């Protein structure tokens, strides 16, 4: 092979060290070709390990779908190699990925599209995990998200065990093997806690809980102290703007009393701005803002790790989670339902109306169940080539609202039975809603073993 081939046809027949390593990578879905259309030759023929899930030919996998090939290729660049030899061997055997060429330059794209690359000294495989918490969180999130994508691909059950161990690899193995590891940024992971992409969302939640799990109770308490100022006071009660100075008004005693003036003004405001429905209420804070990140981090600390916070923080968290439960964002509603139900006894004293929470969760759960039933009975569509397209997938949240509702019901059996009973006998409701109320009563009986001790007897 000659050495030429500049920028014309994709690199020509270049035999440089970096090009050779790239051509020997088993991650290409098809043979790489030079400027004349002929397959590029390798210098050496090293033995190839064949993946159990995806058989490999001389150049790459046989009949590998393009989306899976891209996921595998990206995963090979994002994974932390050289930390656990057994994990590396399983990735090569089960998934068919291997370490990329050592001449790659890693970097990130920041504000304004500006690129920042690591210096040559930091190109070692362990150095890029020691640069900053942001970069550690970024690459960990990318690797786990890609592994989740491969794990959810239908027809490839053989790779699921290895892909599921990627979370453990980044949450346990890598921190133990790298004493100088920069811990992942909690704020970065929290900003993807409600990501609209299911695989990214699951990865962010697993990595966030893993990062908090590695902390000592004293470290978690310092995290609480660091994020508390971003939460209190809640931003959804902004101070009223100072009205412009005007001429002095007549004394209240000359026209109306102070109580009458206050009542009249409040009535006019409510008449001019009718209350919005729960689905239309704007979220008083952005999930990616400092307040939104504080709500998610402190909520996870309280729910998953029992962090001790001031009652004032409990009240602010409860108020923010209730606002998030009524927000237009489906991902935000799911996160709020999960956090409120997992630590319901913690929030209970700060809930203004526990019955309203049960009704809200019931409405969401019934709507999710109806959407799942509609997706299951929908006829299969025809593809572009006349073949039958895969059946529509039910919504991934069809069980989360149900689980949250039952968890609250176990803690509030009397109130839960009263609300579900009222929904079951409400004649103006659709039949599916009434049947759902009965089904949730049955689910509570199966889930709660001691519910009869506090359930009213009639």
Tab-separated table of C-alpha atoms in Angstrom:
chain	number	residue	atom	x	y	z
A	1	UNK	CA	0.000	0.000	0.000
A	2	UNK	CA	1.349	3.386	-1.012
A	3	UNK	CA	1.339	6.370	1.189
A	4	UNK	CA	-0.497	9.023	-0.891
A	5	UNK	CA	-4.189	9.804	-0.967
A	6	UNK	CA	-4.715	13.315	0.421
A	7	UNK	CA	-8.139	14.789	0.916
A	8	UNK	CA	-9.749	13.642	-2.338
A	9	UNK	CA	-11.443	10.288	-1.875
A	10	UNK	CA	-11.624	9.674	1.862
A	11	UNK	CA	-7.973	9.059	2.689
A	12	UNK	CA	-6.841	6.885	-0.254
A	13	UNK	CA	-4.578	3.949	0.557
A	14	UNK	CA	-2.962	5.603	3.564
A	15	UNK	CA	-0.932	3.246	5.762
A	16	UNK	CA	-0.249	5.637	8.634
A	17	UNK	CA	-0.378	4.283	12.155
A	18	UNK	CA	-3.619	6.014	13.054
A	19	UNK	CA	-5.303	4.978	9.806
A	20	UNK	CA	-4.181	1.398	10.248
A	21	UNK	CA	-5.630	1.194	13.731
A	22	UNK	CA	-8.882	2.637	12.527
A	23	UNK	CA	-9.138	0.204	9.637
A	24	UNK	CA	-8.541	-2.720	11.982
A	25	UNK	CA	-11.420	-1.690	14.194
A	26	UNK	CA	-14.200	-4.334	14.085
A	27	UNK	CA	-16.874	-1.669	14.438
A	28	UNK	CA	-17.382	-0.718	10.793
A	29	UNK	CA	-20.631	-2.010	9.357
A	30	UNK	CA	-19.159	-2.423	5.862
A	31	UNK	CA	-15.654	-2.610	4.364
A	32	UNK	CA	-13.909	0.749	4.022
A	33	UNK	CA	-12.997	1.558	0.434
A	34	UNK	CA	-10.339	3.768	-1.114
A	35	UNK	CA	-10.571	6.321	-3.871
A	36	UNK	CA	-10.826	3.606	-6.580
A	37	UNK	CA	-13.640	1.760	-4.850
A	38	UNK	CA	-11.473	-1.235	-3.837
A	39	UNK	CA	-11.540	-2.504	-0.250
A	40	UNK	CA	-8.601	-1.223	1.788
A	41	UNK	CA	-6.037	-3.847	2.772
A	42	UNK	CA	-4.645	-4.343	6.202
A	43	UNK	CA	-1.021	-4.891	7.019
A	44	UNK	CA	-1.681	-7.809	9.346
A	45	UNK	CA	-4.428	-10.331	9.980
A	46	UNK	CA	-4.977	-10.558	13.684
A	47	UNK	CA	-7.368	-13.193	15.020
A	48	UNK	CA	-10.846	-11.813	15.489
A	49	UNK	CA	-13.105	-12.640	18.419
A	50	UNK	CA	-16.613	-13.260	17.192
A	51	UNK	CA	-19.522	-11.744	19.075
A	52	UNK	CA	-22.129	-14.187	20.330
A	53	UNK	CA	-24.936	-11.794	19.423
A	54	UNK	CA	-23.576	-10.389	16.174
A	55	UNK	CA	-21.327	-12.631	14.039
A	56	UNK	CA	-18.382	-10.857	12.425
A	57	UNK	CA	-16.876	-11.324	9.004
A	58	UNK	CA	-13.375	-10.232	7.934
A	59	UNK	CA	-14.291	-6.533	7.994
A	60	UNK	CA	-17.131	-6.248	10.474
A	61	UNK	CA	-20.478	-7.658	11.583
A	62	UNK	CA	-22.650	-9.569	9.162
A	63	UNK	CA	-26.004	-7.955	8.310
A	64	UNK	CA	-25.798	-5.586	11.284
A	65	UNK	CA	-28.557	-2.939	11.346
A	66	UNK	CA	-27.188	0.553	10.876
A	67	UNK	CA	-28.597	1.916	14.149
A	68	UNK	CA	-27.017	-0.880	16.176
A	69	UNK	CA	-23.717	-0.426	14.330
A	70	UNK	CA	-23.690	3.275	15.182
A	71	UNK	CA	-24.485	2.564	18.844
A	72	UNK	CA	-21.685	0.032	19.062
A	73	UNK	CA	-19.219	2.351	17.388
A	74	UNK	CA	-20.085	5.228	19.716
A	75	UNK	CA	-20.019	2.956	22.774
A	76	UNK	CA	-16.459	1.888	21.970
A	77	UNK	CA	-15.338	5.532	22.203
A	78	UNK	CA	-17.294	6.357	25.375
A	79	UNK	CA	-16.500	3.302	27.535
A	80	UNK	CA	-13.727	3.410	30.135
A	81	UNK	CA	-11.321	0.763	28.856
A	82	UNK	CA	-8.476	-0.838	30.781
A	83	UNK	CA	-10.171	-0.581	34.179
A	84	UNK	CA	-11.593	-4.097	34.443
A	85	UNK	CA	-10.102	-6.760	32.187
A	86	UNK	CA	-13.055	-9.103	32.692
A	87	UNK	CA	-15.511	-6.365	31.700
A	88	UNK	CA	-13.457	-5.543	28.598
A	89	UNK	CA	-13.442	-9.210	27.559
A	90	UNK	CA	-17.206	-9.506	28.017
A	91	UNK	CA	-17.775	-6.356	25.940
A	92	UNK	CA	-15.704	-7.834	23.130
A	93	UNK	CA	-17.328	-11.270	23.354
A	94	UNK	CA	-20.960	-10.314	23.955
A	95	UNK	CA	-21.350	-6.907	22.306
A	96	UNK	CA	-18.479	-6.977	19.833
A	97	UNK	CA	-16.861	-3.665	20.798
A	98	UNK	CA	-13.172	-3.021	21.376
A	99	UNK	CA	-10.992	-0.063	22.378
A	100	UNK	CA	-10.578	2.591	19.669
A	101	UNK	CA	-7.300	3.785	18.211
A	102	UNK	CA	-5.040	5.457	20.796
A	103	UNK	CA	-4.478	8.518	18.580
A	104	UNK	CA	-7.995	9.887	19.138
A	105	UNK	CA	-8.370	13.331	20.653
A	106	UNK	CA	-11.194	13.716	23.165
A	107	UNK	CA	-12.938	16.984	23.823
A	108	UNK	CA	-16.220	18.750	24.424
A	109	UNK	CA	-18.208	21.415	22.641
A	110	UNK	CA	-19.056	24.256	24.965
A	111	UNK	CA	-20.841	27.589	24.863
A	112	UNK	CA	-21.205	29.058	21.402
A	113	UNK	CA	-20.065	25.832	19.739
A	114	UNK	CA	-16.465	26.284	20.863
A	115	UNK	CA	-14.433	23.090	21.039
A	116	UNK	CA	-12.013	22.183	23.821
A	117	UNK	CA	-9.667	19.231	23.368
A	118	UNK	CA	-7.486	17.457	25.864
A	119	UNK	CA	-3.757	17.931	25.556
A	120	UNK	CA	-1.688	14.993	24.250
A	121	UNK	CA	-0.537	14.165	27.775
A	122	UNK	CA	-4.167	13.759	28.841
A	123	UNK	CA	-5.047	11.375	26.033
A	124	UNK	CA	-4.327	8.317	28.159
A	125	UNK	CA	-7.456	6.295	28.770
A	126	UNK	CA	-7.542	7.054	32.484
A	127	UNK	CA	-6.662	10.754	32.206
A	128	UNK	CA	-9.864	11.801	30.503
A	129	UNK	CA	-11.801	10.597	33.558
A	130	UNK	CA	-9.727	12.836	35.821
A	131	UNK	CA	-10.227	16.203	34.087
A	132	UNK	CA	-13.464	17.612	35.473
A	133	UNK	CA	-16.791	16.474	36.970
A	134	UNK	CA	-18.591	17.742	33.876
A	135	UNK	CA	-16.584	15.550	31.506
A	136	UNK	CA	-16.892	12.495	33.753
A	137	UNK	CA	-20.664	12.914	33.875
A	138	UNK	CA	-20.854	13.568	30.135
A	139	UNK	CA	-18.965	10.442	29.083
A	140	UNK	CA	-20.577	8.239	31.718
A	141	UNK	CA	-24.032	9.390	30.640
A	142	UNK	CA	-23.207	8.779	26.990
A	143	UNK	CA	-21.882	5.265	27.600
A	144	UNK	CA	-24.785	4.153	29.810
A	145	UNK	CA	-27.349	5.681	27.425
A	146	UNK	CA	-25.857	3.794	24.489
A	147	UNK	CA	-25.827	0.584	26.525
A	148	UNK	CA	-29.499	1.138	27.387
A	149	UNK	CA	-30.265	1.598	23.699
A	150	UNK	CA	-28.586	-1.674	22.791
A	151	UNK	CA	-30.291	-3.442	25.682
A	152	UNK	CA	-33.730	-2.352	24.459
A	153	UNK	CA	-33.212	-3.481	20.875
A	154	UNK	CA	-35.619	-6.364	20.174
A	155	UNK	CA	-34.115	-9.680	19.168
A	156	UNK	CA	-30.756	-9.229	20.907
A	157	UNK	CA	-31.362	-10.743	24.317
A	158	UNK	CA	-27.801	-12.082	24.506
A	159	UNK	CA	-26.263	-8.648	25.041
A	160	UNK	CA	-28.600	-7.432	27.777
A	161	UNK	CA	-26.645	-8.837	30.705
A	162	UNK	CA	-23.433	-7.176	29.575
A	163	UNK	CA	-25.152	-3.889	28.721
A	164	UNK	CA	-26.888	-3.806	32.095
A	165	UNK	CA	-23.516	-4.129	33.838
A	166	UNK	CA	-22.300	-0.863	32.275
A	167	UNK	CA	-24.059	1.089	35.058
A	168	UNK	CA	-22.227	-0.936	37.688
A	169	UNK	CA	-19.005	-0.436	35.775
A	170	UNK	CA	-19.262	3.356	35.965
A	171	UNK	CA	-20.872	3.559	39.411
A	172	UNK	CA	-18.664	1.087	41.283
A	173	UNK	CA	-15.739	-0.334	39.306
A	174	UNK	CA	-14.360	2.848	37.765
A	175	UNK	CA	-14.388	4.899	41.025
A	176	UNK	CA	-12.694	2.071	42.912
A	177	UNK	CA	-10.040	1.541	40.221
A	178	UNK	CA	-9.294	5.268	39.721
A	179	UNK	CA	-8.424	7.005	42.991
A	180	UNK	CA	-8.030	10.316	41.154
A	181	UNK	CA	-11.363	10.058	39.335
A	182	UNK	CA	-13.208	13.355	39.073
A	183	UNK	CA	-16.655	12.526	40.516
A	184	UNK	CA	-19.505	13.128	38.067
A	185	UNK	CA	-21.287	16.463	38.232
A	186	UNK	CA	-24.557	16.118	40.140
A	187	UNK	CA	-26.061	19.167	38.450
A	188	UNK	CA	-25.269	17.802	34.984
A	189	UNK	CA	-26.914	14.462	35.777
A	190	UNK	CA	-29.905	16.171	37.421
A	191	UNK	CA	-30.494	18.253	34.278
A	192	UNK	CA	-31.057	14.989	32.400
A	193	UNK	CA	-33.141	13.413	35.184
A	194	UNK	CA	-36.276	14.306	33.191
A	195	UNK	CA	-34.758	13.965	29.729
A	196	UNK	CA	-37.392	13.268	27.044
A	197	UNK	CA	-35.282	10.377	25.712
A	198	UNK	CA	-36.052	7.337	27.836
A	199	UNK	CA	-32.582	5.790	27.590
A	200	UNK	CA	-30.850	9.036	28.610
A	201	UNK	CA	-33.315	9.586	31.444
A	202	UNK	CA	-32.751	6.102	32.867
A	203	UNK	CA	-28.977	6.524	32.588
A	204	UNK	CA	-28.995	9.904	34.348
A	205	UNK	CA	-31.104	8.600	37.223
A	206	UNK	CA	-28.965	5.509	37.728
A	207	UNK	CA	-25.714	7.495	37.635
A	208	UNK	CA	-27.063	10.204	39.949
A	209	UNK	CA	-28.162	7.668	42.549
A	210	UNK	CA	-24.875	5.808	42.147
A	211	UNK	CA	-22.870	8.991	42.739
A	212	UNK	CA	-24.900	9.792	45.860
A	213	UNK	CA	-24.639	6.191	47.079
A	214	UNK	CA	-20.834	6.388	47.079
A	215	UNK	CA	-20.929	9.411	49.392
A	216	UNK	CA	-20.757	9.176	53.145
A	217	UNK	CA	-23.694	10.573	55.167
A	218	UNK	CA	-21.554	13.598	56.019
A	219	UNK	CA	-20.867	14.268	52.335
A	220	UNK	CA	-24.551	13.945	51.480
A	221	UNK	CA	-25.367	16.414	54.227
A	222	UNK	CA	-22.912	18.877	52.693
A	223	UNK	CA	-24.678	18.447	49.363
A	224	UNK	CA	-27.951	19.325	51.091
A	225	UNK	CA	-26.393	22.446	52.578
A	226	UNK	CA	-24.945	23.463	49.215
A	227	UNK	CA	-28.228	23.175	47.301
A	228	UNK	CA	-30.592	24.525	49.965
A	229	UNK	CA	-30.008	28.224	49.113
A	230	UNK	CA	-31.087	27.512	45.531
A	231	UNK	CA	-34.415	26.137	46.729
A	232	UNK	CA	-35.594	28.500	49.457
A	233	UNK	CA	-37.501	30.714	49.087
A	234	UNK	CA	-39.581	29.080	46.324
A	235	UNK	CA	-39.503	31.199	43.153
A	236	UNK	CA	-43.192	30.684	42.361
A	237	UNK	CA	-44.185	33.381	44.893
A	238	UNK	CA	-42.403	36.409	43.393
A	239	UNK	CA	-42.701	39.740	45.185
A	240	UNK	CA	-45.319	42.061	43.832
A	241	UNK	CA	-43.883	44.955	41.782
A	242	UNK	CA	-44.088	48.355	43.406
A	243	UNK	CA	-46.911	50.337	41.742
A	244	UNK	CA	-46.063	53.773	40.348
A	245	UNK	CA	-46.794	56.727	42.526
A	246	UNK	CA	-50.197	58.287	41.915
A	247	UNK	CA	-52.388	60.929	43.390
A	248	UNK	CA	-53.485	60.327	46.942
A	249	UNK	CA	-56.669	58.278	47.102
A	250	UNK	CA	-59.536	59.275	49.365
A	251	UNK	CA	-59.535	57.810	52.831
A	252	UNK	CA	-61.207	54.364	53.044
A	253	UNK	CA	-63.678	55.645	55.600
A	254	UNK	CA	-65.090	58.102	53.039
A	255	UNK	CA	-66.039	55.407	50.515
A	256	UNK	CA	-65.365	51.781	51.456
A	257	UNK	CA	-63.816	50.123	54.436
A	258	UNK	CA	-60.394	48.490	54.182
A	259	UNK	CA	-61.942	44.976	54.244
A	260	UNK	CA	-64.393	45.921	51.490
A	261	UNK	CA	-61.603	47.357	49.343
A	262	UNK	CA	-59.530	44.154	49.733
A	263	UNK	CA	-62.511	41.934	48.932
A	264	UNK	CA	-63.446	43.980	45.854
A	265	UNK	CA	-59.879	43.985	44.502
A	266	UNK	CA	-59.460	40.230	45.001
A	267	UNK	CA	-62.787	39.514	43.289
A	268	UNK	CA	-61.845	41.628	40.283
A	269	UNK	CA	-58.466	39.883	39.934
A	270	UNK	CA	-60.055	36.424	40.009
A	271	UNK	CA	-62.665	37.496	37.466
A	272	UNK	CA	-60.021	38.879	35.113
A	273	UNK	CA	-57.713	35.820	35.423
A	274	UNK	CA	-59.657	32.578	35.783
A	275	UNK	CA	-57.655	29.661	37.216
A	276	UNK	CA	-56.052	27.392	34.649
A	277	UNK	CA	-56.703	23.675	34.516
A	278	UNK	CA	-53.982	21.374	35.916
A	279	UNK	CA	-52.773	20.415	32.435
A	280	UNK	CA	-52.419	24.065	31.452
A	281	UNK	CA	-50.665	25.406	34.551
A	282	UNK	CA	-47.293	26.807	33.581
A	283	UNK	CA	-44.341	25.398	35.464
A	284	UNK	CA	-43.139	28.081	37.897
A	285	UNK	CA	-39.505	27.046	37.355
A	286	UNK	CA	-37.437	25.413	34.634
A	287	UNK	CA	-36.192	21.908	35.342
A	288	UNK	CA	-32.749	22.879	34.057
A	289	UNK	CA	-32.586	26.017	36.219
A	290	UNK	CA	-30.785	26.167	39.543
A	291	UNK	CA	-34.081	25.809	41.390
A	292	UNK	CA	-35.187	22.850	39.275
A	293	UNK	CA	-31.859	21.066	39.748
A	294	UNK	CA	-32.058	21.698	43.505
A	295	UNK	CA	-35.563	20.201	43.633
A	296	UNK	CA	-34.399	17.014	41.895
A	297	UNK	CA	-31.145	16.573	43.835
A	298	UNK	CA	-32.703	17.272	47.238
A	299	UNK	CA	-35.759	15.190	46.344
A	300	UNK	CA	-33.577	12.185	45.500
A	301	UNK	CA	-31.556	12.653	48.682
A	302	UNK	CA	-34.712	12.699	50.810
A	303	UNK	CA	-36.473	9.828	49.011
A	304	UNK	CA	-33.626	7.422	48.359
A	305	UNK	CA	-31.203	8.151	51.193
A	306	UNK	CA	-33.339	9.625	53.967
A	307	UNK	CA	-31.372	12.855	54.146
A	308	UNK	CA	-32.328	15.034	57.083
A	309	UNK	CA	-33.513	18.467	56.022
A	310	UNK	CA	-35.137	21.358	57.797
A	311	UNK	CA	-38.983	21.427	57.880
A	312	UNK	CA	-38.772	24.616	55.861
A	313	UNK	CA	-36.940	22.663	53.140
A	314	UNK	CA	-39.550	19.891	53.331
A	315	UNK	CA	-42.308	22.429	52.781
A	316	UNK	CA	-40.489	24.044	49.850
A	317	UNK	CA	-39.759	20.649	48.253
A	318	UNK	CA	-43.372	19.544	48.648
A	319	UNK	CA	-44.660	22.739	47.093
A	320	UNK	CA	-42.236	22.442	44.154
A	321	UNK	CA	-43.044	18.764	43.541
A	322	UNK	CA	-46.781	19.470	43.566
A	323	UNK	CA	-46.234	22.256	41.042
A	324	UNK	CA	-44.162	19.848	38.941
A	325	UNK	CA	-46.950	17.252	39.126
A	326	UNK	CA	-49.346	19.737	37.498
A	327	UNK	CA	-46.885	20.911	34.853
A	328	UNK	CA	-47.320	20.399	31.089
A	329	UNK	CA	-44.114	18.316	30.964
A	330	UNK	CA	-44.852	14.592	30.983
A	331	UNK	CA	-41.319	13.820	32.159
A	332	UNK	CA	-41.686	16.324	34.991
A	333	UNK	CA	-45.008	14.822	36.077
A	334	UNK	CA	-43.494	11.343	36.129
A	335	UNK	CA	-40.535	12.479	38.221
A	336	UNK	CA	-42.809	14.293	40.673
A	337	UNK	CA	-45.141	11.293	40.992
A	338	UNK	CA	-42.182	9.001	41.657
A	339	UNK	CA	-40.573	11.255	44.286
A	340	UNK	CA	-43.847	12.098	46.043
A	341	UNK	CA	-44.900	8.459	46.304
A	342	UNK	CA	-41.522	7.034	47.358
A	343	UNK	CA	-41.332	9.323	50.408
A	344	UNK	CA	-45.013	10.051	50.937
A	345	UNK	CA	-44.790	9.890	54.729
A	346	UNK	CA	-42.098	12.578	54.601
A	347	UNK	CA	-44.219	14.956	52.527
A	348	UNK	CA	-47.509	14.060	54.226
A	349	UNK	CA	-47.477	16.815	56.845
A	350	UNK	CA	-46.831	19.461	54.179
A	351	UNK	CA	-49.520	18.367	51.710
A	352	UNK	CA	-52.417	20.825	51.672
A	353	UNK	CA	-54.886	18.214	50.346
A	354	UNK	CA	-53.749	14.572	50.298
A	355	UNK	CA	-57.035	13.579	48.630
A	356	UNK	CA	-56.235	15.899	45.708
A	357	UNK	CA	-52.894	14.118	45.230
A	358	UNK	CA	-54.650	10.737	45.108
A	359	UNK	CA	-57.164	12.033	42.550
A	360	UNK	CA	-54.404	13.494	40.383
A	361	UNK	CA	-52.398	10.277	40.388
A	362	UNK	CA	-55.543	8.292	39.631
A	363	UNK	CA	-56.388	10.473	36.625
A	364	UNK	CA	-52.861	10.122	35.251
A	365	UNK	CA	-52.790	6.363	35.873
A	366	UNK	CA	-56.186	5.831	34.211
A	367	UNK	CA	-55.154	7.908	31.191
A	368	UNK	CA	-51.866	5.977	30.846
A	369	UNK	CA	-53.718	2.643	31.067
A	370	UNK	CA	-56.198	3.775	28.421
A	371	UNK	CA	-53.367	4.866	26.110
A	372	UNK	CA	-51.636	1.508	26.570
A	373	UNK	CA	-54.852	-0.369	25.772
A	374	UNK	CA	-55.400	1.745	22.658
A	375	UNK	CA	-51.847	1.095	21.482
A	376	UNK	CA	-52.275	-2.661	22.006
A	377	UNK	CA	-55.487	-2.847	19.961
A	378	UNK	CA	-54.389	-0.513	17.176
A	379	UNK	CA	-54.031	-2.343	13.837
A	380	UNK	CA	-50.533	-2.709	12.472
A	381	UNK	CA	-49.569	-0.189	9.806
A	382	UNK	CA	-47.982	-1.010	6.487
A	383	UNK	CA	-44.377	-0.059	5.856
A	384	UNK	CA	-43.107	1.842	2.840
A	385	UNK	CA	-42.265	-1.380	1.006
A	386	UNK	CA	-45.617	-3.038	1.678
A	387	UNK	CA	-44.350	-5.099	4.613
A	388	UNK	CA	-46.099	-5.013	7.950
A	389	UNK	CA	-44.644	-2.399	10.279
A	390	UNK	CA	-43.917	-3.328	13.900
A	391	UNK	CA	-46.872	-2.826	16.257
A	392	UNK	CA	-47.020	0.480	18.136
A	393	UNK	CA	-45.301	0.416	21.484
A	394	UNK	CA	-47.358	1.260	24.592
A	395	UNK	CA	-46.285	4.350	26.532
A	396	UNK	CA	-43.342	3.610	28.838
A	397	UNK	CA	-45.039	5.367	31.757
A	398	UNK	CA	-48.070	3.073	31.917
A	399	UNK	CA	-46.850	1.421	35.135
A	400	UNK	CA	-45.192	4.336	36.916
A	401	UNK	CA	-48.376	6.253	37.717
A	402	UNK	CA	-49.995	2.984	38.804
A	403	UNK	CA	-47.078	2.207	41.116
A	404	UNK	CA	-47.082	5.731	42.567
A	405	UNK	CA	-50.838	5.589	43.201
A	406	UNK	CA	-50.643	2.234	45.005
A	407	UNK	CA	-47.701	3.381	47.141
A	408	UNK	CA	-49.691	6.388	48.314
A	409	UNK	CA	-52.692	4.121	48.881
A	410	UNK	CA	-50.686	1.841	51.161
A	411	UNK	CA	-49.842	4.863	53.310
A	412	UNK	CA	-53.375	6.343	53.136
A	413	UNK	CA	-55.713	3.321	52.875
A	414	UNK	CA	-58.806	5.036	54.271
A	415	UNK	CA	-58.515	8.084	52.067
A	416	UNK	CA	-57.562	5.949	49.073
A	417	UNK	CA	-60.607	3.681	49.462
A	418	UNK	CA	-62.885	6.691	49.830
A	419	UNK	CA	-61.565	8.351	46.678
A	420	UNK	CA	-61.568	5.172	44.574
A	421	UNK	CA	-65.027	4.259	45.810
A	422	UNK	CA	-66.337	7.700	44.857
A	423	UNK	CA	-64.763	7.373	41.401
A	424	UNK	CA	-66.226	3.883	40.922
A	425	UNK	CA	-69.827	4.961	41.624
A	426	UNK	CA	-69.690	8.305	39.822
A	427	UNK	CA	-72.248	7.707	37.074
A	428	UNK	CA	-71.095	10.597	34.910
A	429	UNK	CA	-67.600	9.127	34.460
A	430	UNK	CA	-66.658	6.945	31.460
A	431	UNK	CA	-66.870	3.196	32.085
A	432	UNK	CA	-63.106	2.768	31.728
A	433	UNK	CA	-62.522	5.254	34.569
A	434	UNK	CA	-64.969	3.482	36.876
A	435	UNK	CA	-63.454	0.098	36.071
A	436	UNK	CA	-59.980	1.514	36.688
A	437	UNK	CA	-61.026	2.670	40.156
A	438	UNK	CA	-62.213	-0.836	40.997
A	439	UNK	CA	-58.992	-2.311	39.610
A	440	UNK	CA	-56.880	-0.016	41.794
A	441	UNK	CA	-58.887	-1.040	44.859
A	442	UNK	CA	-58.069	-4.666	44.059
A	443	UNK	CA	-54.410	-3.749	43.547
A	444	UNK	CA	-54.318	-2.090	46.951
A	445	UNK	CA	-55.738	-5.231	48.591
A	446	UNK	CA	-52.961	-7.266	46.989
A	447	UNK	CA	-50.221	-4.763	47.858
A	448	UNK	CA	-51.118	-3.856	51.432
A	449	UNK	CA	-51.092	-6.658	53.975
A	450	UNK	CA	-52.233	-4.556	56.937
A	451	UNK	CA	-54.655	-2.242	55.218
A	452	UNK	CA	-57.693	-3.558	57.178
A	453	UNK	CA	-56.355	-2.120	60.451
A	454	UNK	CA	-57.046	1.458	59.313
A	455	UNK	CA	-59.672	0.891	56.621
A	456	UNK	CA	-63.189	1.974	57.718
A	457	UNK	CA	-65.670	-0.801	58.364
A	458	UNK	CA	-69.270	-0.118	57.272
